[in-house]
mmCIF file of C-alpha atoms and ligand atoms in Angstrom:
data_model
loop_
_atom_site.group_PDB
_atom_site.id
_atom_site.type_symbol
_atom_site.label_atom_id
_atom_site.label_comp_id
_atom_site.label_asym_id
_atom_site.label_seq_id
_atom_site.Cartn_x
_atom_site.Cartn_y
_atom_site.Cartn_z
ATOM 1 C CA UNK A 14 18.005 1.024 -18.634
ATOM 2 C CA UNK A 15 16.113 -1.514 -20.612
ATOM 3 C CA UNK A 16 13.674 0.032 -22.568
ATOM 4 C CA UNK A 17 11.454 -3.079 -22.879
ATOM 5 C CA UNK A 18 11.502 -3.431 -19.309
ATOM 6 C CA UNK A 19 10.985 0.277 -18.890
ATOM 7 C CA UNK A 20 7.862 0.188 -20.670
ATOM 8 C CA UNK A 21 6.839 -2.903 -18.814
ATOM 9 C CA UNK A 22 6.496 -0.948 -15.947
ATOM 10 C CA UNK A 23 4.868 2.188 -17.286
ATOM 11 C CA UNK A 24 1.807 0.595 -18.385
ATOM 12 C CA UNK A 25 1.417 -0.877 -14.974
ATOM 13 C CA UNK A 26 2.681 1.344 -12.166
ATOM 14 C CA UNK A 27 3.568 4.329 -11.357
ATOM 15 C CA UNK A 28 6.329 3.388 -9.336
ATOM 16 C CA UNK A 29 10.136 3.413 -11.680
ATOM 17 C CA UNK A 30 12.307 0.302 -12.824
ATOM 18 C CA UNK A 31 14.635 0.352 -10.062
ATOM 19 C CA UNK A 32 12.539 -0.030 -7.580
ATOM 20 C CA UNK A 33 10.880 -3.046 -9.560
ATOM 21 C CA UNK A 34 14.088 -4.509 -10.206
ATOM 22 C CA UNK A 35 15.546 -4.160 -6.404
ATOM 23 C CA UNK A 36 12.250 -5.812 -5.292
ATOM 24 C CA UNK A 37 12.789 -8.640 -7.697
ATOM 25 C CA UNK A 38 16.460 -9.319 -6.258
ATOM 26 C CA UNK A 39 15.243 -9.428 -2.441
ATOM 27 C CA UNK A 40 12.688 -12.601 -3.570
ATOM 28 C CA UNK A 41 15.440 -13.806 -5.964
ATOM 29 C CA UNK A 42 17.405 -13.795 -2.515
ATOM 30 C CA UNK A 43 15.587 -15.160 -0.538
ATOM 31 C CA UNK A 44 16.222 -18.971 -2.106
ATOM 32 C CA UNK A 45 19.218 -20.280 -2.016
ATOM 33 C CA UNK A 46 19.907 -22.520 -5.060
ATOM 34 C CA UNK A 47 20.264 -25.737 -2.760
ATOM 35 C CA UNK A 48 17.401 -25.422 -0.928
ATOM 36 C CA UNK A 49 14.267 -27.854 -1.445
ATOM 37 C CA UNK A 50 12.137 -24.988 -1.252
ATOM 38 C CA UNK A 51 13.217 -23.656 -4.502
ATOM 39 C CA UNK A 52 12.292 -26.723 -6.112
ATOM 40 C CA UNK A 53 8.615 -25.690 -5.101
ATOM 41 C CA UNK A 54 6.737 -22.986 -6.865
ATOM 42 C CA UNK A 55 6.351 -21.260 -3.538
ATOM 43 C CA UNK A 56 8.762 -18.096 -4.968
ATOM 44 C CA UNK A 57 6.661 -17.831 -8.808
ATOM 45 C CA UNK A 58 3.764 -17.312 -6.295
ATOM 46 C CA UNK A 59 4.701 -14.550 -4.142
ATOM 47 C CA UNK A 60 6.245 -13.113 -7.156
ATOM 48 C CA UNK A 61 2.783 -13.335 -9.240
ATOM 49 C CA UNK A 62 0.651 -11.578 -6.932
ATOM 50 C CA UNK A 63 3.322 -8.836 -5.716
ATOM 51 C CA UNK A 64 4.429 -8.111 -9.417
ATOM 52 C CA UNK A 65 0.739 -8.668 -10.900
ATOM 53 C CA UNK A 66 0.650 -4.866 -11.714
ATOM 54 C CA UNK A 67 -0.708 -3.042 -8.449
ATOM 55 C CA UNK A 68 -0.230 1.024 -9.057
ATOM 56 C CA UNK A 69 2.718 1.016 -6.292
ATOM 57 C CA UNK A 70 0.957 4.343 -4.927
ATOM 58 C CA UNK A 71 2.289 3.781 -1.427
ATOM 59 C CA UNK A 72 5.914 2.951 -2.137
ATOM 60 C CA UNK A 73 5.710 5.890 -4.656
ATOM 61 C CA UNK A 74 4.550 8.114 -1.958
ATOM 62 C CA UNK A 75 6.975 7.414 0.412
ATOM 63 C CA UNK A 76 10.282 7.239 -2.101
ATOM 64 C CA UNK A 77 8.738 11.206 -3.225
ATOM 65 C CA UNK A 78 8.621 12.107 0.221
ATOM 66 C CA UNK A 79 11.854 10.543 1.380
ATOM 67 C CA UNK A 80 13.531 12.150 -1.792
ATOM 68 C CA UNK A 81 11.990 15.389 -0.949
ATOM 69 C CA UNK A 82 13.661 15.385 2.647
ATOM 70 C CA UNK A 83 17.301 14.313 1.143
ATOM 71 C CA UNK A 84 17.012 10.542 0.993
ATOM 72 C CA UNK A 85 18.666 8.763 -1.579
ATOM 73 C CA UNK A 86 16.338 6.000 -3.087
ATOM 74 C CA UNK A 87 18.253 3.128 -2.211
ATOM 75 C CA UNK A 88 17.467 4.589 1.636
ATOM 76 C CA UNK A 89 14.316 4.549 0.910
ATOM 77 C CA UNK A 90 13.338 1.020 -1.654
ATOM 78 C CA UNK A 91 14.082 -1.269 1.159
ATOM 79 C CA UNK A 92 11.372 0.032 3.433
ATOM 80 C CA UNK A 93 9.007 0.994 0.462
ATOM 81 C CA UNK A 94 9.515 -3.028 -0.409
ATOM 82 C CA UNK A 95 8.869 -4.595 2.979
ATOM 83 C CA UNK A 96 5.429 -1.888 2.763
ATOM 84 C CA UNK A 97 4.530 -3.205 -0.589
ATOM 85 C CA UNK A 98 5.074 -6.488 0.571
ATOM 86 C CA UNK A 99 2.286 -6.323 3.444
ATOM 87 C CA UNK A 100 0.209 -4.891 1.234
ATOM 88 C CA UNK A 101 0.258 -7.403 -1.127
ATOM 89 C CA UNK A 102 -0.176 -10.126 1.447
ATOM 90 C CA UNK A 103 -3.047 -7.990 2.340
ATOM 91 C CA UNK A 104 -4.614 -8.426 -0.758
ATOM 92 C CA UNK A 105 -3.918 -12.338 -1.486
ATOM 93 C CA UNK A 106 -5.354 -12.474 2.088
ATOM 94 C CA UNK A 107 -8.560 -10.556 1.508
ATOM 95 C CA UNK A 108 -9.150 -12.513 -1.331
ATOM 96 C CA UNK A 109 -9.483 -15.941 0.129
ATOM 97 C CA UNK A 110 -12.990 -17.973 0.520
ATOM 98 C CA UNK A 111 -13.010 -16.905 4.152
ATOM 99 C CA UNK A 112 -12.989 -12.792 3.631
ATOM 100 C CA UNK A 113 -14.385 -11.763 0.297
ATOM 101 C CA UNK A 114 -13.639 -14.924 -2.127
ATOM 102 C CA UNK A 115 -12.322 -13.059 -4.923
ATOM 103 C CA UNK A 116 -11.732 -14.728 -7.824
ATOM 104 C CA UNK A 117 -10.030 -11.794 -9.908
ATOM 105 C CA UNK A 118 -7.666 -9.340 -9.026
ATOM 106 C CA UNK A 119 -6.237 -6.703 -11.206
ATOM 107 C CA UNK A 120 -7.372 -8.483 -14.276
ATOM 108 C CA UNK A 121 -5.974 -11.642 -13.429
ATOM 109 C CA UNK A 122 -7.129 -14.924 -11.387
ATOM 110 C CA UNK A 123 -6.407 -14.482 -7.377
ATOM 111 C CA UNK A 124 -3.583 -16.289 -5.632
ATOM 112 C CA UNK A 125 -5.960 -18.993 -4.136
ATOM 113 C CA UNK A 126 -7.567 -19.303 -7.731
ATOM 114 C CA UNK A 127 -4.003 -19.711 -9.696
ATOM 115 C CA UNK A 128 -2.317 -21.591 -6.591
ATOM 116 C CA UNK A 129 -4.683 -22.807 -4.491
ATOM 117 C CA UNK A 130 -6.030 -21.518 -0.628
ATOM 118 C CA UNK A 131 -2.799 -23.439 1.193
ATOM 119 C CA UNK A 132 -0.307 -21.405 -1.231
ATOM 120 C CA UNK A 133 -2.079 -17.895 -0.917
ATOM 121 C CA UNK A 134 -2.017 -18.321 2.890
ATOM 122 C CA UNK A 135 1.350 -19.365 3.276
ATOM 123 C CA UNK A 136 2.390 -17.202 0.788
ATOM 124 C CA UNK A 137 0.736 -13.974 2.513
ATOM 125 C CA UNK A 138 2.196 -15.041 5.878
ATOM 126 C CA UNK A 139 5.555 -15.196 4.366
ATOM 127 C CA UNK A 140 5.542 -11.564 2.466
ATOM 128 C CA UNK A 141 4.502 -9.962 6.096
ATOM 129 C CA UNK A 142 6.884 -11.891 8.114
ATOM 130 C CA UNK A 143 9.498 -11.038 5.250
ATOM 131 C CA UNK A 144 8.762 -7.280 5.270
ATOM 132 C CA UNK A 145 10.283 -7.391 8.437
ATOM 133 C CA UNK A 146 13.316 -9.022 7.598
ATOM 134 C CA UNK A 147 14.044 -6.480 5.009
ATOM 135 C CA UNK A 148 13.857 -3.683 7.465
ATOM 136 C CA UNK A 149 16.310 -5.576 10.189
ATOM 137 C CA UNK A 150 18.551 -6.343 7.135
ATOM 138 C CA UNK A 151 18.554 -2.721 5.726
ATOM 139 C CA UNK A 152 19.033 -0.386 8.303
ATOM 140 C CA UNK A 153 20.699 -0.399 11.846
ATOM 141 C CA UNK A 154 19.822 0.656 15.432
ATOM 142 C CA UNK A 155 17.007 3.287 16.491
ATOM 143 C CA UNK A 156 15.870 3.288 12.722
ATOM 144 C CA UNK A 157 15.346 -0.598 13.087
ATOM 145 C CA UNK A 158 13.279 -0.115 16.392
ATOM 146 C CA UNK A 159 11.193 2.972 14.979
ATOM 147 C CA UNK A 160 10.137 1.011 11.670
ATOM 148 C CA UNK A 161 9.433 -2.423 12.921
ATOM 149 C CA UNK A 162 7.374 -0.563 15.638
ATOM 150 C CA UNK A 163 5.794 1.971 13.385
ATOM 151 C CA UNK A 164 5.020 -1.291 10.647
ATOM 152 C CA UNK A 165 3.432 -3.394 12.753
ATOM 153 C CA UNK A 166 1.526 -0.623 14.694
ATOM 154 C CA UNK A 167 0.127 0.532 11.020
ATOM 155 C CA UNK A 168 -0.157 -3.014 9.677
ATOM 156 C CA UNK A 169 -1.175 -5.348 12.730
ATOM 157 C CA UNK A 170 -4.350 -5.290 15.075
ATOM 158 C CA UNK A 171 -4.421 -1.745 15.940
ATOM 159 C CA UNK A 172 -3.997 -1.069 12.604
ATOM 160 C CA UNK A 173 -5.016 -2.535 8.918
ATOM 161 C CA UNK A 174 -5.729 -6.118 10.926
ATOM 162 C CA UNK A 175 -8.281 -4.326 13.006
ATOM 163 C CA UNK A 176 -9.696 -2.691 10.514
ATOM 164 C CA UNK A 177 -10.482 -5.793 8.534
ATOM 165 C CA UNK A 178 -11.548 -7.210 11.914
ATOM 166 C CA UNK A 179 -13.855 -4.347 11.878
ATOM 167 C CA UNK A 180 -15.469 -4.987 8.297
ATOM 168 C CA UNK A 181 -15.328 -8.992 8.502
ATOM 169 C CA UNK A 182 -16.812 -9.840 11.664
ATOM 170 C CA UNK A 183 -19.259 -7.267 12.520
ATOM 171 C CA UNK A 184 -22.664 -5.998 10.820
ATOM 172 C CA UNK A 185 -22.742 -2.630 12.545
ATOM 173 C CA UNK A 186 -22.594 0.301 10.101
ATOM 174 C CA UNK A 187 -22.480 3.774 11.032
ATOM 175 C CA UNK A 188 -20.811 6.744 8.967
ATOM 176 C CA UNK A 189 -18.205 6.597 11.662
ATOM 177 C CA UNK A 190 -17.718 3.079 11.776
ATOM 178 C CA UNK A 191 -17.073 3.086 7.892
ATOM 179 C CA UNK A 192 -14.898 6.028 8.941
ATOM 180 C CA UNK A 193 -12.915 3.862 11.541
ATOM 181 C CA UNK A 194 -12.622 1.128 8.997
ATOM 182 C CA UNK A 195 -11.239 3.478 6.932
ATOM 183 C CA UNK A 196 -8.790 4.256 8.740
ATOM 184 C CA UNK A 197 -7.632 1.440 10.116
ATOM 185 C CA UNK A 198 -7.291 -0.876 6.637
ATOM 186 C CA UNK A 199 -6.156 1.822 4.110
ATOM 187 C CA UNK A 200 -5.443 5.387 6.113
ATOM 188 C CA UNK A 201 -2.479 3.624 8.481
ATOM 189 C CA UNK A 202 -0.368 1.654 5.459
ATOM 190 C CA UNK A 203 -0.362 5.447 3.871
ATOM 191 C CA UNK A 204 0.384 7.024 7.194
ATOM 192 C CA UNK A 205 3.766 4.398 7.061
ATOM 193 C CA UNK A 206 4.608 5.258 3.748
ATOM 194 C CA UNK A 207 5.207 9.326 5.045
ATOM 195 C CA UNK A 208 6.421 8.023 8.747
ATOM 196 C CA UNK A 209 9.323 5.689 7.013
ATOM 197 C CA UNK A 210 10.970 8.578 5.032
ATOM 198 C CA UNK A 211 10.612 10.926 7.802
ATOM 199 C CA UNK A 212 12.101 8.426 10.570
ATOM 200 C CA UNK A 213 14.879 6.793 7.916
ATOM 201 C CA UNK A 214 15.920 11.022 7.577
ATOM 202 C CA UNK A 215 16.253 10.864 11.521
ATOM 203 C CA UNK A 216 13.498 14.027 11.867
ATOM 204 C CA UNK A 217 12.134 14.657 15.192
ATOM 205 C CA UNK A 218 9.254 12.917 16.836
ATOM 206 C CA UNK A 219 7.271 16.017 15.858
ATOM 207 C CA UNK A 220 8.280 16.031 12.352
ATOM 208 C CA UNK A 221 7.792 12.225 11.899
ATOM 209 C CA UNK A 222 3.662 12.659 13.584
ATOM 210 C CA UNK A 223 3.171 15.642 11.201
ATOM 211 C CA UNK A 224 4.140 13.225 8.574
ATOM 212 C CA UNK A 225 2.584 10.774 9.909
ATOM 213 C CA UNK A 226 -0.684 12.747 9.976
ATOM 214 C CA UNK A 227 -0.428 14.064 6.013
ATOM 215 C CA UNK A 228 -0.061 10.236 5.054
ATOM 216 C CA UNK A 229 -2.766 8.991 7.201
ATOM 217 C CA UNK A 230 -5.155 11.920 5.806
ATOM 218 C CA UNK A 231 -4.041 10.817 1.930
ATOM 219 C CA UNK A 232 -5.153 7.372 2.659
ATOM 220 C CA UNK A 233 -8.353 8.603 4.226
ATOM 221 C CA UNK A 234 -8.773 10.510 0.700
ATOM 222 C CA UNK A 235 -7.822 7.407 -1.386
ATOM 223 C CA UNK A 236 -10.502 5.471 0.358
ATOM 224 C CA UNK A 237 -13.304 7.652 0.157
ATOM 225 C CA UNK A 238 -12.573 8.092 -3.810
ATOM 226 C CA UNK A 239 -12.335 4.024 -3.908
ATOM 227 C CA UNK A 240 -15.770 4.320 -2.612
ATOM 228 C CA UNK A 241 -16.674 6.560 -4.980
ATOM 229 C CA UNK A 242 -15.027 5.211 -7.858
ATOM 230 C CA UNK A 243 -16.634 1.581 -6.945
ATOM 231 C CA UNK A 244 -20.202 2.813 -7.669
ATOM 232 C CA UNK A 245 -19.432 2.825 -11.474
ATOM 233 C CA UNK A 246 -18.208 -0.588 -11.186
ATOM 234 C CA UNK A 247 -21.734 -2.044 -10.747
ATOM 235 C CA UNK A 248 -21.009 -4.740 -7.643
ATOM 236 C CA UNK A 249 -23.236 -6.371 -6.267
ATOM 237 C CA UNK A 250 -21.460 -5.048 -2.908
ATOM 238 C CA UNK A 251 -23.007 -1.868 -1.992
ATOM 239 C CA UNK A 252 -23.531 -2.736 1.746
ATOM 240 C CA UNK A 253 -20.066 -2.387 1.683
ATOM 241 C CA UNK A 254 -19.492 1.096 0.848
ATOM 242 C CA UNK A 255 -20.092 4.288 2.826
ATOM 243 C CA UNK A 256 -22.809 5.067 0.126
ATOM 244 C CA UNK A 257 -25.084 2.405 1.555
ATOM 245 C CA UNK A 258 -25.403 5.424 4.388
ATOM 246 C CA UNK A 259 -24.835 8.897 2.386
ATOM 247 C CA UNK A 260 -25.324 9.924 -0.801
ATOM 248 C CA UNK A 261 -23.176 10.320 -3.861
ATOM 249 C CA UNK A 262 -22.982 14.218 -2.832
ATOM 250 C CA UNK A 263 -22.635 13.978 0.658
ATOM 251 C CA UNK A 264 -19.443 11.575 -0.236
ATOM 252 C CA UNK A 265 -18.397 14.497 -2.784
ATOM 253 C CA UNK A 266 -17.973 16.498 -0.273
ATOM 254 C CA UNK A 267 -15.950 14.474 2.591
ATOM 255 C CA UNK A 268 -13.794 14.237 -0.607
ATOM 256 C CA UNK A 269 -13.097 17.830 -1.102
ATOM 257 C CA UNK A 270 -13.254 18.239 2.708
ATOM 258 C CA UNK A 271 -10.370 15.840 2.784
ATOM 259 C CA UNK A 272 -8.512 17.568 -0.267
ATOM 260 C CA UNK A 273 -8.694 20.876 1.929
ATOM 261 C CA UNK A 274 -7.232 19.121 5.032
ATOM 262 C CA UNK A 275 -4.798 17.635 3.130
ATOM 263 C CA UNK A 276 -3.866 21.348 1.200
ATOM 264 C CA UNK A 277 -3.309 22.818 4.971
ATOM 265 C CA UNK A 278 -1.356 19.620 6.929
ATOM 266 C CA UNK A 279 0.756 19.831 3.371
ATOM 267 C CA UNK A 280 2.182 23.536 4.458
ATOM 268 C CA UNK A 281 4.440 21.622 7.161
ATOM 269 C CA UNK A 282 6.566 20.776 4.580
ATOM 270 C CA UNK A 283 7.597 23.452 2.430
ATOM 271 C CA UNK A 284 7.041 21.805 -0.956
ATOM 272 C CA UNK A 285 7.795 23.490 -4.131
ATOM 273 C CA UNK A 286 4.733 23.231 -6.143
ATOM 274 C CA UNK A 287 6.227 21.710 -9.202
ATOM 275 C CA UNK A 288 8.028 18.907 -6.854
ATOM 276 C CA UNK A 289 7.801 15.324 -7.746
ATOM 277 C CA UNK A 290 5.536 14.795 -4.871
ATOM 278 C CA UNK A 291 3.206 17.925 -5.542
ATOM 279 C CA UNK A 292 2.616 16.203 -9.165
ATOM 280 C CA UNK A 293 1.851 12.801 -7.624
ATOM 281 C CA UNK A 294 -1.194 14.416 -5.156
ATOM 282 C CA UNK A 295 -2.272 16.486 -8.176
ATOM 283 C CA UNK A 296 -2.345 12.686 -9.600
ATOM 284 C CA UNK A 297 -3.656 11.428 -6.667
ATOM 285 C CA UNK A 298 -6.451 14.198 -7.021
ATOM 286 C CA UNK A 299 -7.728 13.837 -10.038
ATOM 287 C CA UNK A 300 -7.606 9.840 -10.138
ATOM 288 C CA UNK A 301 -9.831 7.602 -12.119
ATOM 289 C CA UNK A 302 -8.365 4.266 -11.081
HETATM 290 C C1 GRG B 412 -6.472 -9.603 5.053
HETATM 291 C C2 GRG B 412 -5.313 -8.591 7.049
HETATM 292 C C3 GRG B 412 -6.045 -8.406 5.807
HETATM 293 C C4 GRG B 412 -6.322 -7.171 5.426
HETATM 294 C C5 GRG B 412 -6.972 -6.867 4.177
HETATM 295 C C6 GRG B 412 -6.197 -4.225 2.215
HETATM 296 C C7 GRG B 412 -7.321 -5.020 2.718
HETATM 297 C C8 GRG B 412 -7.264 -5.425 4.125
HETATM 298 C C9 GRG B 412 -8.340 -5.428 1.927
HETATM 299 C C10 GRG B 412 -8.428 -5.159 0.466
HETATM 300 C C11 GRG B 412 -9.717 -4.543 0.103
HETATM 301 C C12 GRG B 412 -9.713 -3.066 0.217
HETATM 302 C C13 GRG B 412 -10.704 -2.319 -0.587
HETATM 303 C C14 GRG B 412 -8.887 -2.458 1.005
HETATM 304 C C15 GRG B 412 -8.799 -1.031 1.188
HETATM 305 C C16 GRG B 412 -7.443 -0.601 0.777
HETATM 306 C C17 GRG B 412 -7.329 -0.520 -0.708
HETATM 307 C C18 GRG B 412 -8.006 0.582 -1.412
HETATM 308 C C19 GRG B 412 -6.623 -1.447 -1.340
HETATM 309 C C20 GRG B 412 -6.329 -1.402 -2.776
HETATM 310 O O1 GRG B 412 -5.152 -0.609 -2.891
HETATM 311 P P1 GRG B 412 -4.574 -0.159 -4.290
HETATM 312 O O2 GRG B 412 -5.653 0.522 -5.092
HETATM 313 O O3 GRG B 412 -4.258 -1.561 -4.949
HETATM 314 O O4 GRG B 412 -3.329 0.620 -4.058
HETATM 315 P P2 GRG B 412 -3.225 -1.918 -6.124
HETATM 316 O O5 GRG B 412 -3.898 -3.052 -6.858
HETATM 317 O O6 GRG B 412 -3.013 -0.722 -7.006
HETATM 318 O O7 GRG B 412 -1.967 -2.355 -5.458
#
């Protein structure tokens, strides 16, 4: 393995080379040399906002997971790619004039900022409608059905759609409202990231929901430590956390509340504690970022 390379990656992800380097071959793919559109810098722009140094804490979760219930990681990279891909268009979407007009994103000017509002739309609409190409391309039959089903539940209006739907267009807050949002636009892209491995392995519907619940219950913790990690980051956007409504304590404590929900739905799974995955929640814990 390169070492440069390797090093590239460690300062901004958690997530290994290979998986870096297979997602840079599926965009590399996806223009022929011929066509007109590669002419364009339509490619340089989904590739500078999904390589722009994001932690890669979903496809990370759900390559530990899959590895942890006998996957091989090339099973696993295509569907952790098509994930990171929504997410990503997530982001370059949430950043636009219309929703939160963002001008800086991990460090770095938005999409709409570098490319312009045209390019970050199209270029969102084309990393979710490619996610699903990846799947159809990379796996076969009932696993084909179950993901595209699964992803677009998690992903679409039911799912992190809705839940910006929720937090864009209306004013009502509530603790359970911020708790729906929640849920919705972080909890169900996490619940995919545990449901993928489980229905790539071919486990049982059972098996797949328990998964499904331990991934939507990490995202639900992620969130709530976003929220509490955003107070030292002195926004000017406290209506929109959940500590416009509680307190710094009360939020402490849906944290550890959370942590101790997660410790029991994690006993499903029989994981040794010094497993790959066990290291990444300890991580996942105790995060600052
Ligand atoms: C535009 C349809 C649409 C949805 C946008 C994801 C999202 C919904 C908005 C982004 C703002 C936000 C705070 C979302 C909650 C989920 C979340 C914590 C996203 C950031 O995820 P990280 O920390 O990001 O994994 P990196 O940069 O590491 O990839």
């Amino acid at each position: 393995m390169d070492l440069k390379k390797t090093l590239k990656v460690k300062k901004r992800a958690l997530m290994n080379q290979d998986f870096e380097n297979f997602c840079e071959q599926q965009f590399d793919s996806i223009f022929s040399e011929n066509s007109e559109l590669s002419k364009t810098d339509f490619k340089d722009g989904m590739k500078y906002s999904f390589f722009s140094g994001g932690k890669r804490i979903r496809p990370l979760l759900m390559t530990l997971f899959g590895k942890h219930i006998g996957l091989r990681e090339d099973q696993i990279y295509p569907a952790a790619f098509a994930l990171e891909c929504i997410h990503t268009y997530s982001l370059i979407h949430d950043d636009l004039p219309s929703m939160d007009n963002d001008e800086i994103r991990r460090g770095k000017p938005t999409h709409h900022i570098k490319y312009g509002e045209a390019h970050a739309v199209l270029s969102g609409d084309a990393l979710l409608t490619y996610a699903f190409e990846i799947i159809a391309r990379f796996y076969d039959g009932d696993v084909v059905k179950n993901l595209v089903l699964s992803l677009s539940q998690c992903a679409g209006p039911f799912g992190m759609v809705g839940g910006q739907v929720l937090d864009c267009l209306t004013d009502q807050r509530s603790v359970s409202i911020f708790e729906e949002i929640h849920y919705l636009k972080t909890a169900k892209l996490f619940m995919f990231s545990l449901r993928a491995s489980a229905v790539i392995a071919g486990k049982d519907p059972l098996y797949s929901g328990n998964a499904s619940s331990l991934g939507a219950s990490l995202g639900m913790l992620f969130q709530l430590q976003d929220d509490l990690l955003d107070i030292d980051k002195k926004t000017d956007r406290k209506e929109e956390n959940i500590t416009s409504l509680i307190s710094v304590s009360e939020l402490e404590t849906m944290i550890k509340n959370k942590k101790v929900e997660i410790n029991s739905l994690i006993k499903e799974f029989e994981l040794d504690k010094n497993s790959e995955f066990m290291s990444l929640l300890d991580k996942l814990y105790n995060r600052k970022n």
